[in-house]
Coordinates of C-alpha atoms in Angstrom, one line a residue:
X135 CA 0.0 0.0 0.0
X136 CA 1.6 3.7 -0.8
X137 CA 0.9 6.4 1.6
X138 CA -1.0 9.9 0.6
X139 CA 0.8 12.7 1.7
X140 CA -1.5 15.8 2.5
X141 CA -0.3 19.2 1.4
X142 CA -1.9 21.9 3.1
X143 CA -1.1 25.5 1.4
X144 CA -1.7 28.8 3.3
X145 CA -1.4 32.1 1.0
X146 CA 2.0 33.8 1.0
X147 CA 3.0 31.1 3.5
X148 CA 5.8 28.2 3.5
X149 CA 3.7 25.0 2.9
X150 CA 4.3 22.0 5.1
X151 CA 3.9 18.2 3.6
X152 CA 2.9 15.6 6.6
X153 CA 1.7 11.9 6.4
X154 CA -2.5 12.2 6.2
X155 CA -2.4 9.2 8.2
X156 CA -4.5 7.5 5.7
X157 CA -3.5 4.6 3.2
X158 CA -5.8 5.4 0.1
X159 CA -3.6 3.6 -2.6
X160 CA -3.1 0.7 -3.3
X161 CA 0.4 -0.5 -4.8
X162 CA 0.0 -1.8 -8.8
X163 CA 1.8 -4.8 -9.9
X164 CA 4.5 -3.6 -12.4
X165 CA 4.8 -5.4 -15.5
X166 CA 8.5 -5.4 -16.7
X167 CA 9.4 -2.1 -18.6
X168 CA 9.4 -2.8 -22.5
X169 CA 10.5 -0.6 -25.7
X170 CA 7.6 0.9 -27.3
X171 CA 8.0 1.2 -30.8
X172 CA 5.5 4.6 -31.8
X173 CA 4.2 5.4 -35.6
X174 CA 7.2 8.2 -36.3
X175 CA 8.2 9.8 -39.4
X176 CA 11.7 8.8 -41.6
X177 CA 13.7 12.0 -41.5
X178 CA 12.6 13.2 -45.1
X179 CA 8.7 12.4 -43.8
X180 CA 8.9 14.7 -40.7
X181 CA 10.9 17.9 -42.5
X182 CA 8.4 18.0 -45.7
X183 CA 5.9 18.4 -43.0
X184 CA 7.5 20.9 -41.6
X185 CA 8.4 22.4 -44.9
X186 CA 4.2 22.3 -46.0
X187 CA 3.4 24.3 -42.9
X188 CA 6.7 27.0 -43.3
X189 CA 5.5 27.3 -47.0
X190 CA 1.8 28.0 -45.8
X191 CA 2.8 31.2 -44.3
X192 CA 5.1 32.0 -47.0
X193 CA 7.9 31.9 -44.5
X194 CA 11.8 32.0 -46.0
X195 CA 13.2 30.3 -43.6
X196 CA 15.3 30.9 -39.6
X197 CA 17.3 34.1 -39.1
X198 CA 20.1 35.3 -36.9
X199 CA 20.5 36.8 -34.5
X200 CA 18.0 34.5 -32.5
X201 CA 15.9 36.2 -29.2
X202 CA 16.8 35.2 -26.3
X203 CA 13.5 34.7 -23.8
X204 CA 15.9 33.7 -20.7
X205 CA 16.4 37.9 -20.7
X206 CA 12.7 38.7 -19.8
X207 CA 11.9 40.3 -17.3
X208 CA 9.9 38.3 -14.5
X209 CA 8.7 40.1 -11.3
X210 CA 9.3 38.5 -8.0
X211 CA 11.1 35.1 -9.2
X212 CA 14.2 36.4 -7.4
X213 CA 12.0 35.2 -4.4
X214 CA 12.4 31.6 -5.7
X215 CA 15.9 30.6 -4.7
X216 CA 17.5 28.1 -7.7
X217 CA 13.8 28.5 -10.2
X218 CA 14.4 29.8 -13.4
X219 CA 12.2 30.3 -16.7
X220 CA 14.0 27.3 -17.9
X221 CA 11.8 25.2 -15.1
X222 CA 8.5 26.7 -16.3
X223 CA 9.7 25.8 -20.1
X224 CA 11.2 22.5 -21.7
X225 CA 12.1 23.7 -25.2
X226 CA 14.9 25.9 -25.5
X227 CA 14.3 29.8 -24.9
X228 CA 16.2 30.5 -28.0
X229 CA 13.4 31.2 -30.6
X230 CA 14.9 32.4 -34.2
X231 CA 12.5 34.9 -36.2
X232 CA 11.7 33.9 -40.3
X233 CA 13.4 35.6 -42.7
X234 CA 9.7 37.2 -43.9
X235 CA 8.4 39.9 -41.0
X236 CA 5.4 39.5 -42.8
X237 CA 4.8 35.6 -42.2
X238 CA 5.2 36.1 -38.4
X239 CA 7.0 32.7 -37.9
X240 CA 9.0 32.4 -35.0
X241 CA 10.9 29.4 -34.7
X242 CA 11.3 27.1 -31.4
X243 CA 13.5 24.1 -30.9
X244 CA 14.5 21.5 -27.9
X245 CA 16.2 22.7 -25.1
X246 CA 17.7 19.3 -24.5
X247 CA 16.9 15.5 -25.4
X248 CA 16.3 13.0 -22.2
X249 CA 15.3 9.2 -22.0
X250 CA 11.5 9.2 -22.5
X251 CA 9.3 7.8 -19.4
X252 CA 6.0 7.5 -20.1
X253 CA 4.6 5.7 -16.7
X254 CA 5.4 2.7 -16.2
X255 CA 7.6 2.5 -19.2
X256 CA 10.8 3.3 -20.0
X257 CA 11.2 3.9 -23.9
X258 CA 14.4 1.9 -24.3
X259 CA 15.6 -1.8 -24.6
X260 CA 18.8 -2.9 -24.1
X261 CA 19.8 -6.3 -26.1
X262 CA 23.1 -8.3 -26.2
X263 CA 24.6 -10.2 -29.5
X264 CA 28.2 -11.9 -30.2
X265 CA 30.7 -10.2 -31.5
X266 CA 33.1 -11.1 -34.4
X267 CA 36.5 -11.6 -31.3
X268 CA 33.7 -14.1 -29.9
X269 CA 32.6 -11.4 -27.0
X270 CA 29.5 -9.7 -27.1
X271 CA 27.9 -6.3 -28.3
X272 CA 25.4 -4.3 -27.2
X273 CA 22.6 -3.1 -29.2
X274 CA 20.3 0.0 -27.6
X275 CA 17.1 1.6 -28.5
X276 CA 16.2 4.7 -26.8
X277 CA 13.5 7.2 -27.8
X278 CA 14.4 10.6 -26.7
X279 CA 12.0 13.4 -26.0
X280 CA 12.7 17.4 -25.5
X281 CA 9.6 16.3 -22.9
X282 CA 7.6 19.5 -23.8
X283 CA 4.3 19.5 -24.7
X284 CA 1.4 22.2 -25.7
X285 CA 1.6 24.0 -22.7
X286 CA 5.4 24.5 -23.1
X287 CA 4.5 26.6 -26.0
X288 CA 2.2 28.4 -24.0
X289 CA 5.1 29.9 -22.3
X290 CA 7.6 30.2 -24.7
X291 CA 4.6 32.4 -26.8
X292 CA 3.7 34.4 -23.2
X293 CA 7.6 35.0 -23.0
X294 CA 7.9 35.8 -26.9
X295 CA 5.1 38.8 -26.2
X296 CA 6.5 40.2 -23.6
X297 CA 9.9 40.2 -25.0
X298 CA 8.6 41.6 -28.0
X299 CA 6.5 44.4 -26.1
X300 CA 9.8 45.0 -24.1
X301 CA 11.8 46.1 -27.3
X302 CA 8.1 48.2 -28.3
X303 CA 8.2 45.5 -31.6
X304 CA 4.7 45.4 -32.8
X305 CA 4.3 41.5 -34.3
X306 CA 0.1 40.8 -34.6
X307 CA -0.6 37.5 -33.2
X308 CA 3.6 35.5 -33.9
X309 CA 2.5 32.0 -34.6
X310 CA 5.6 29.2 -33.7
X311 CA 6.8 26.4 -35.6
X312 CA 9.5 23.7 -34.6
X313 CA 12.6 24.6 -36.3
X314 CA 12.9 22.6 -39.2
X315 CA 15.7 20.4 -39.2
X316 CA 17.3 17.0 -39.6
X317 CA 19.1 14.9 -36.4
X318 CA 22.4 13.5 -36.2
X319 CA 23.0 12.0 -33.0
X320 CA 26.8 11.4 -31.1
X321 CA 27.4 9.5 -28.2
X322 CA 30.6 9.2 -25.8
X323 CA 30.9 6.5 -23.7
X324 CA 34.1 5.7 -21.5
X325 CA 35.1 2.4 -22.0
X326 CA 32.9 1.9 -24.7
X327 CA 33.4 2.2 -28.0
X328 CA 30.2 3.6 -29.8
X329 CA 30.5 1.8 -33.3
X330 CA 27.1 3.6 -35.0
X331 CA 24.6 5.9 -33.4
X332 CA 21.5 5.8 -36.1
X333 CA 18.5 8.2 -36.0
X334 CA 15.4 6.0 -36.6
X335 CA 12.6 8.4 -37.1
X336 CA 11.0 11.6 -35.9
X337 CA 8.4 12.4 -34.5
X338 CA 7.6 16.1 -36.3
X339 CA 4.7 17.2 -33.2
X340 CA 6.3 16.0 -30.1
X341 CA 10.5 16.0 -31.8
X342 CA 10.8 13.0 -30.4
X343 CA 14.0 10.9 -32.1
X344 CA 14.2 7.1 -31.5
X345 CA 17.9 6.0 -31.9
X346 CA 19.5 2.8 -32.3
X347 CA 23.6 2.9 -30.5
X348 CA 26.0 -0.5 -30.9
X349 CA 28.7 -0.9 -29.4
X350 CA 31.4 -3.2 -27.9
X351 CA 32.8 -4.5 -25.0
X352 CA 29.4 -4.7 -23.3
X353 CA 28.5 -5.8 -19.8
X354 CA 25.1 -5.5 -18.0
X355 CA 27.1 -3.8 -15.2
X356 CA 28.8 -1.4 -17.0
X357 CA 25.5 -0.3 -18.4
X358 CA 23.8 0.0 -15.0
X359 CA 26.4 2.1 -13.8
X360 CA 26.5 4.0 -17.0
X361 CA 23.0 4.7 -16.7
X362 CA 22.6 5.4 -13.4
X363 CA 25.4 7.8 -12.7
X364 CA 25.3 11.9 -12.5
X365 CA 25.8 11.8 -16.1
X366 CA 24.3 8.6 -18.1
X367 CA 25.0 8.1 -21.3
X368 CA 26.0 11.6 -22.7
X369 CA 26.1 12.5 -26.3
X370 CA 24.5 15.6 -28.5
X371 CA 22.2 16.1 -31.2
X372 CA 22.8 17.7 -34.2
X373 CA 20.1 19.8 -35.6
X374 CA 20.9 20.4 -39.0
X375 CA 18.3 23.4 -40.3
X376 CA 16.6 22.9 -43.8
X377 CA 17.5 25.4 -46.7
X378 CA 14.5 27.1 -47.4
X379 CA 15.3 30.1 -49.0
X380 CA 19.3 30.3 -49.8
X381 CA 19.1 34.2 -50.5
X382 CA 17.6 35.1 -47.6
X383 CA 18.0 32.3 -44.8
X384 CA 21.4 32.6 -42.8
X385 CA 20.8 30.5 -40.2
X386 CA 22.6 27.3 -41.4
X387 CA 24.1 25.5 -38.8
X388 CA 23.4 25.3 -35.1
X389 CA 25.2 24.3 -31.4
X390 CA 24.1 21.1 -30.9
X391 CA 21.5 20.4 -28.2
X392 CA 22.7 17.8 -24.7
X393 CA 21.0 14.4 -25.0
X394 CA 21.5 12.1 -22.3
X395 CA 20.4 8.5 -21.6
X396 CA 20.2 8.6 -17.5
X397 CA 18.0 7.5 -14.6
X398 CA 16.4 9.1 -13.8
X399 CA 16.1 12.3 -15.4
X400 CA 12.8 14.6 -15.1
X401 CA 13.1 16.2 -18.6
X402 CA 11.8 12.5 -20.1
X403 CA 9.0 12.1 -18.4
X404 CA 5.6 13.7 -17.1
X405 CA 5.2 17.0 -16.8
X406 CA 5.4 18.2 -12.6
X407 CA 2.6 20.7 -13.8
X408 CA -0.4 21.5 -10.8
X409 CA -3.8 21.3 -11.9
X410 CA -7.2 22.2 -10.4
X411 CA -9.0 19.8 -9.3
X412 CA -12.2 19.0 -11.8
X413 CA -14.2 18.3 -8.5
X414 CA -14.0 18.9 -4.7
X415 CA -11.7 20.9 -3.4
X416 CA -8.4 19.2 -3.3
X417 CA -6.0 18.7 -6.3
X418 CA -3.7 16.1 -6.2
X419 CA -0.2 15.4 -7.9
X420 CA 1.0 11.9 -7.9
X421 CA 4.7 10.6 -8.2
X422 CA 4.6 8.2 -10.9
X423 CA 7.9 7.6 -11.4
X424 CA 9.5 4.5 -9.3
X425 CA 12.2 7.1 -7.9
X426 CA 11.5 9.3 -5.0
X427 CA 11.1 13.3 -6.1
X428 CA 11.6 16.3 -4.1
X429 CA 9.7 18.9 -4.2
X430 CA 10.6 22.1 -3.5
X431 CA 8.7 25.1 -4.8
X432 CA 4.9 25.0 -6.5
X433 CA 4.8 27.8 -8.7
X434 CA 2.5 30.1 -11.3
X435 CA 3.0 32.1 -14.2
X436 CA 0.9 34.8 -14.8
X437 CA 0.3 37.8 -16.5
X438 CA -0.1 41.2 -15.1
X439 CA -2.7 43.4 -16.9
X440 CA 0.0 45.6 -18.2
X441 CA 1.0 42.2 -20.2
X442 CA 4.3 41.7 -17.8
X443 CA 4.7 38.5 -16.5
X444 CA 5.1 38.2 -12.5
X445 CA 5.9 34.7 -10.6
X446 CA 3.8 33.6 -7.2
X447 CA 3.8 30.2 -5.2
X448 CA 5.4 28.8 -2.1
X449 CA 7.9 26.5 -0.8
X450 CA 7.2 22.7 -0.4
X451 CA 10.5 22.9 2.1
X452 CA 12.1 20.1 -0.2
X453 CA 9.0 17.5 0.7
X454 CA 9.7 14.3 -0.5
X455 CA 7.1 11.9 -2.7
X456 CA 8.1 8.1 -2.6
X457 CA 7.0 6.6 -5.5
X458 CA 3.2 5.8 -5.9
X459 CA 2.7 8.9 -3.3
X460 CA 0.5 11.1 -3.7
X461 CA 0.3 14.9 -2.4
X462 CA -3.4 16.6 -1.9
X463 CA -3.8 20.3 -2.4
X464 CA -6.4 22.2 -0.7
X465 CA -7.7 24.6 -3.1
X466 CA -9.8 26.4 -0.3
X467 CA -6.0 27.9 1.0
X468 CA -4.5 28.4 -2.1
X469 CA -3.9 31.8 -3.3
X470 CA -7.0 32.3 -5.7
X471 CA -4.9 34.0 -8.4
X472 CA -3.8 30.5 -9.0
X473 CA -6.9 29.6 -11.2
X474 CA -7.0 32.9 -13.0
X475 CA -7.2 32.4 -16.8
X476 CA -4.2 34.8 -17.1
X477 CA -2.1 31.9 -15.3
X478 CA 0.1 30.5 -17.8
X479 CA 1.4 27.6 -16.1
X480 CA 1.3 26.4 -12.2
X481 CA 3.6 23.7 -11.9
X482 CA 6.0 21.8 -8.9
X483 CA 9.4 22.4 -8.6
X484 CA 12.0 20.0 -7.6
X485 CA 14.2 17.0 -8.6
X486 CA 14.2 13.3 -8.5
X487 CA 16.5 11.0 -6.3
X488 CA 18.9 8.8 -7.8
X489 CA 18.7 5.1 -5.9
X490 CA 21.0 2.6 -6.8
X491 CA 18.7 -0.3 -6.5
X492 CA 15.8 1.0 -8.2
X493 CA 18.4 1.9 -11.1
X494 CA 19.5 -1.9 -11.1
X495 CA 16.0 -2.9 -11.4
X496 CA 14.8 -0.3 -13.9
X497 CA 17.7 -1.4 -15.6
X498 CA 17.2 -5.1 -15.6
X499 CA 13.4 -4.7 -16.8
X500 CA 14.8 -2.8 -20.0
X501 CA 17.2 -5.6 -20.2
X502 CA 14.8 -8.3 -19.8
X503 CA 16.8 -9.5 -16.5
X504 CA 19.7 -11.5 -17.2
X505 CA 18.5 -13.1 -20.6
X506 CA 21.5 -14.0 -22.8
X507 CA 24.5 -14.2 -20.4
X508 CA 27.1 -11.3 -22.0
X509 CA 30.5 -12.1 -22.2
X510 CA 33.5 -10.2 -22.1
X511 CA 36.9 -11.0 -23.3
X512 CA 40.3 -9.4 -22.4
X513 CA 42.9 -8.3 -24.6
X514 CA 46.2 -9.3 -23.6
X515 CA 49.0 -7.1 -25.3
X516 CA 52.5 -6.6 -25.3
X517 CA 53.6 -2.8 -26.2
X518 CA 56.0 -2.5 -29.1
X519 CA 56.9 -6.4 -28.1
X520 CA 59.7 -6.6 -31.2
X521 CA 61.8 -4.0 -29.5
X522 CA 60.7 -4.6 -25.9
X523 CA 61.8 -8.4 -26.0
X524 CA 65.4 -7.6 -27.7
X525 CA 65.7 -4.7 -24.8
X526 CA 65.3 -7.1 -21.8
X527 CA 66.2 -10.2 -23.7
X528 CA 62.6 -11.8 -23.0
X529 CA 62.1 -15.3 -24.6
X530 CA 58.4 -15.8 -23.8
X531 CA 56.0 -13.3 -21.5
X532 CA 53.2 -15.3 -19.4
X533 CA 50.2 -13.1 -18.2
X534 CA 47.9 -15.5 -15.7
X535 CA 44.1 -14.3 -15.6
X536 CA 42.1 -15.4 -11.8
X537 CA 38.7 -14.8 -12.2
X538 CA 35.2 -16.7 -10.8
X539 CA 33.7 -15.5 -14.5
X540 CA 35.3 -18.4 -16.1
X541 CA 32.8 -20.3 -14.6
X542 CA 29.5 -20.1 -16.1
X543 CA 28.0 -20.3 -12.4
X544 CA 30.9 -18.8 -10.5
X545 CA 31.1 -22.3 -8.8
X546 CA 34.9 -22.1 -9.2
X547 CA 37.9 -19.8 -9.5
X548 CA 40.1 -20.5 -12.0
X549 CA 43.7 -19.3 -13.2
X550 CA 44.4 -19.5 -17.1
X551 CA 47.5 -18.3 -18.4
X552 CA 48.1 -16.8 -21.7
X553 CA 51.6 -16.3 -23.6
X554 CA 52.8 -13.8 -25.5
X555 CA 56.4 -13.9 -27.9
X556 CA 58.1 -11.5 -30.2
X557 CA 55.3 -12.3 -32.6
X558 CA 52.2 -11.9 -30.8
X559 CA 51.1 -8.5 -30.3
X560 CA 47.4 -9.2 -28.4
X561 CA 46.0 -12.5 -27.5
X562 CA 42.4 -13.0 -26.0
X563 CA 41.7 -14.5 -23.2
X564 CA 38.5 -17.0 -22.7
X565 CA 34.9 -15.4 -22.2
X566 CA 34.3 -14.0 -18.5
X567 CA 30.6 -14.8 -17.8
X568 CA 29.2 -11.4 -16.7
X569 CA 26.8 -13.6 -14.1
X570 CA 26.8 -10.8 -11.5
X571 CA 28.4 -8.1 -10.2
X572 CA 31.3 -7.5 -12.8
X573 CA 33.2 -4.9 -10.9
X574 CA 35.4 -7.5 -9.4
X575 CA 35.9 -9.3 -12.5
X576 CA 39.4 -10.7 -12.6
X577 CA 43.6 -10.2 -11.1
X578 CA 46.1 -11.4 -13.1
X579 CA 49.7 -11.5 -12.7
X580 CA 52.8 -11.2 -15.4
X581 CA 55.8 -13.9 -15.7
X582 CA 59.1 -12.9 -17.4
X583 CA 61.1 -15.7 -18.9
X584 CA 64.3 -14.3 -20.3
X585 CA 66.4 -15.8 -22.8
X586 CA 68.7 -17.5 -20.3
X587 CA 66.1 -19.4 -18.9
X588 CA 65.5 -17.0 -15.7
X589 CA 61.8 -17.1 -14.8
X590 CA 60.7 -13.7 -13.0
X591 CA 57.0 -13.7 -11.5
X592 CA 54.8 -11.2 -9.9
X593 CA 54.6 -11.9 -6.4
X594 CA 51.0 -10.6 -5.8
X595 CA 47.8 -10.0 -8.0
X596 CA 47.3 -7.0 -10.3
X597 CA 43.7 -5.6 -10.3
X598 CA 42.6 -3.9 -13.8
X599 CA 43.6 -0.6 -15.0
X600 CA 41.0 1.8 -13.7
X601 CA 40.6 3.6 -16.8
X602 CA 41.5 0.4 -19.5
X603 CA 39.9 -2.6 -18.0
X604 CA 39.3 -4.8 -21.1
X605 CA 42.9 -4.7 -21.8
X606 CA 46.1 -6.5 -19.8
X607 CA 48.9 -4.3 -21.2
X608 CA 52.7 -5.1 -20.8
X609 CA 55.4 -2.5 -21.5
X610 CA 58.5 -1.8 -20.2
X611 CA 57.6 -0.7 -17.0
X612 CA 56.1 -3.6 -16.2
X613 CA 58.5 -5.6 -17.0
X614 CA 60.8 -3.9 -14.8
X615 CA 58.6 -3.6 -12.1
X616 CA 58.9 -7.8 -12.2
X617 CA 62.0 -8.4 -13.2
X618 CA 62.8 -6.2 -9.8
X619 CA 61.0 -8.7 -7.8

């Protein structure tokens, strides 16, 4: 059973979240998490569409310099310590006028691109497949989302007219489009090495990209704790604007917008925005995600009748919803300005809390548990071995691998040695069977056998290199770090 969390809110005062001492949901069984596969565009599908509707208002295309919205001026949100206009709006607040006055286009793009959550779903699967050196890739398919939806452009158009009456501009009724582009997508990954990153299709309403990333030396740890740390998968998307009029359009290239594939991370996933209740007098805003969120500021947007914007609300005091919890707003002590029609937006302000186990299982539901045990194999290599054996007259160079991950079970731990000469650069060493936790995966120690028949050994175990764990490298200071044993 979740617990409701009562949230009573007095005008102008700090509001206080305590347990209502009631148990009024119930918990839902979860079914595991699964990649949705949505009716997008191709590419060349989603920018004629935008094209049709650019060409319908005899538009010429983006201009520079673009207007910034982050400048406008918004009374009283000094009073919100760490809240910004970026909080109130998820597509970027860079909006980039048409080259025609007269076809009032003003242009709006993402902000950013985050792992789409759509409760109880994540939008991504991860899948394992062998690789040519007999180890295994990864294949993953992610749907990212800027997150924003119609209301979003409600407040990038309030913050457009007010910037515009700022700078006395007189534009009747500016009508936004999405900027029309084309995706690349780029991933970095330490210790991976991202072979192809393919955009899918587009989703022209929402701009919504499903990608497909491959890569090698895959484990289902190294992917948890990928995912799950400060900064996930990182990687950009290139937005590549359409020519639509060469003598007149100069905006032609653009900075590439963050997308990230993390847990959790609020941009992907339901809107935090308060709404009145359609009956009673309690609202209520429920954490659907299966991390616990913070919350500390609910918020409104609204304008004054001058047409300047102005910020109200009150502090939650960093209140925290489990997941499944739900928070009750009493209406009756609400500041009635709240439910104004010249309220752009209400919406909560806070952050979600990382958890290491719900990561593992989030992950492992995208994953489909263990499934297909991945494999890894190690790359044993000597460093410029030609001139390093002649140096320290070496006749043969014996690195022993220890690991449980030999075993298929981890009933066992085994030692296997592998040998390197003069003429073999890299050797692989047998598949490690990522069964568990892979972040003590294996030691291995080096032999030297010079030419005169001396056998050198390490007397302890080496762990991995920190930075370089798939490979066991041997170079000369290794060698003499033996040989001085």
């Amino acid at each position: 059973m979740m617990r409701a969390v009562m949230v009573t809110v007095a005008a102008l005062a700090a509001v206080q979240l305590s347990a209502a001492g009631e148990r009024v949901l119930a918990v839902a069984d979860r079914q595991p998490m699964k990649f949705q596969v949505h009716a997008l565009m191709t590419q060349i599908e989603a920018a004629d569409a935008q094209l049709d509707e650019v060409a319908d208002r005899n538009g010429w295309g983006p201009m520079l310099p673009a207007l910034n919205l982050a400048s406008v001026g918004v009374e009283q949100i000094d009073e919100f310590d760490g809240v910004s206009l970026r909080d109130l709006c998820r597509y970027s607040l860079e909006v980039y006028p048409d080259a025609n006055p007269d076809s009032r286009i003003f242009y709006y793009r993402p902000q950013a691109f985050a792992l789409k959550f759509d409760p109880p779903d994540y939008f991504m699967s991860v899948e394992y497949g062998a690789g040519d050196d007999g180890g295994a890739n990864v294949i993953i398919q992610a749907q990212l989302t800027p997150g924003a939806d119609r209301t979003d452009l409600e407040v990038l158009e309030a913050l457009l007219r007010s910037y515009l009456k700022e700078r006395g501009q007189q534009v009747s009724e500016p009508f936004l489009l999405p900027l029309p582009v084309t995706y690349e997508a780029d991933f970095r990954l330490q210790n991976w090495r991202i072979d192809e990153v393919t955009v899918n299709g587009v989703d022209p309403d929402t701009g919504e990209i499903q990608l497909t990333l491959s890569a090698d030396v895959p484990t289902k740890e190294l992917v948890v704790s990928t995912l799950g740390n400060a900064n996930g998968i990182n990687g950009s998307i290139r937005l590549n604007p359409i020519i639509i009029d060469p003598d007149r359009q100069n905006l032609t290239s653009l900075q590439a917008p963050v997308a990230r594939i993390k847990l959790p991370d609020n941009l992907g996933g339901p809107s935090m925005r308060w709404r009145p209740p359609s009956s009673g007098v309690q609202s209520e805003f429920t954490n659907s995600w299966p991390f616990e969120l913070r919350l500390d500021y609910l918020t409104y947007l609204i304008r004054n009748s001058d047409g300047s914007l102005r910020m109200g609300g009150w502090s939650l005091g960093g209140a925290v919803l489990g997941p499944g919890d739900t928070a009750r707003v009493s209406t009756l002590k609400l500041n009635r300005e709240l439910v104004s029609d010249d309220v752009v937006i209400a919406t909560f302000v806070g952050d979600l809390q990382r958890d290491d186990d719900t990561v593992r299982r989030v992950v492992a539901d995208c994953t489909g548990g263990v499934g297909a045990l991945p494999v890894r194999r190690l790359a044993v290599e000597a460093l410029d071995p030609g001139s390093l054996f002649d140096q320290y007259s070496i006749h043969k160079l014996v690195v022993e691998v220890r690991s449980a991950h030999f075993d298929p079970d981890g009933r066992v731990v085994e030692s296997r040695s592998y040998d390197l000469d003069d003429s073999d650069e890299r050797v692989l060493t047998d598949p490690l069977h990522l069964w568990d936790d892979a972040g003590d995966l294996y030691h291995y120690r080096i032999v030297v056998i010079t030419r005169d028949g001396a056998v050198h050994g390490d007397r302890t175990w080496r762990a991995p290199h920190p930075y370089l764990p798939d490979q066991i490298l041997v170079g000369s200071t290794q060698v003499e770090e033996v040989l001085a044993e």
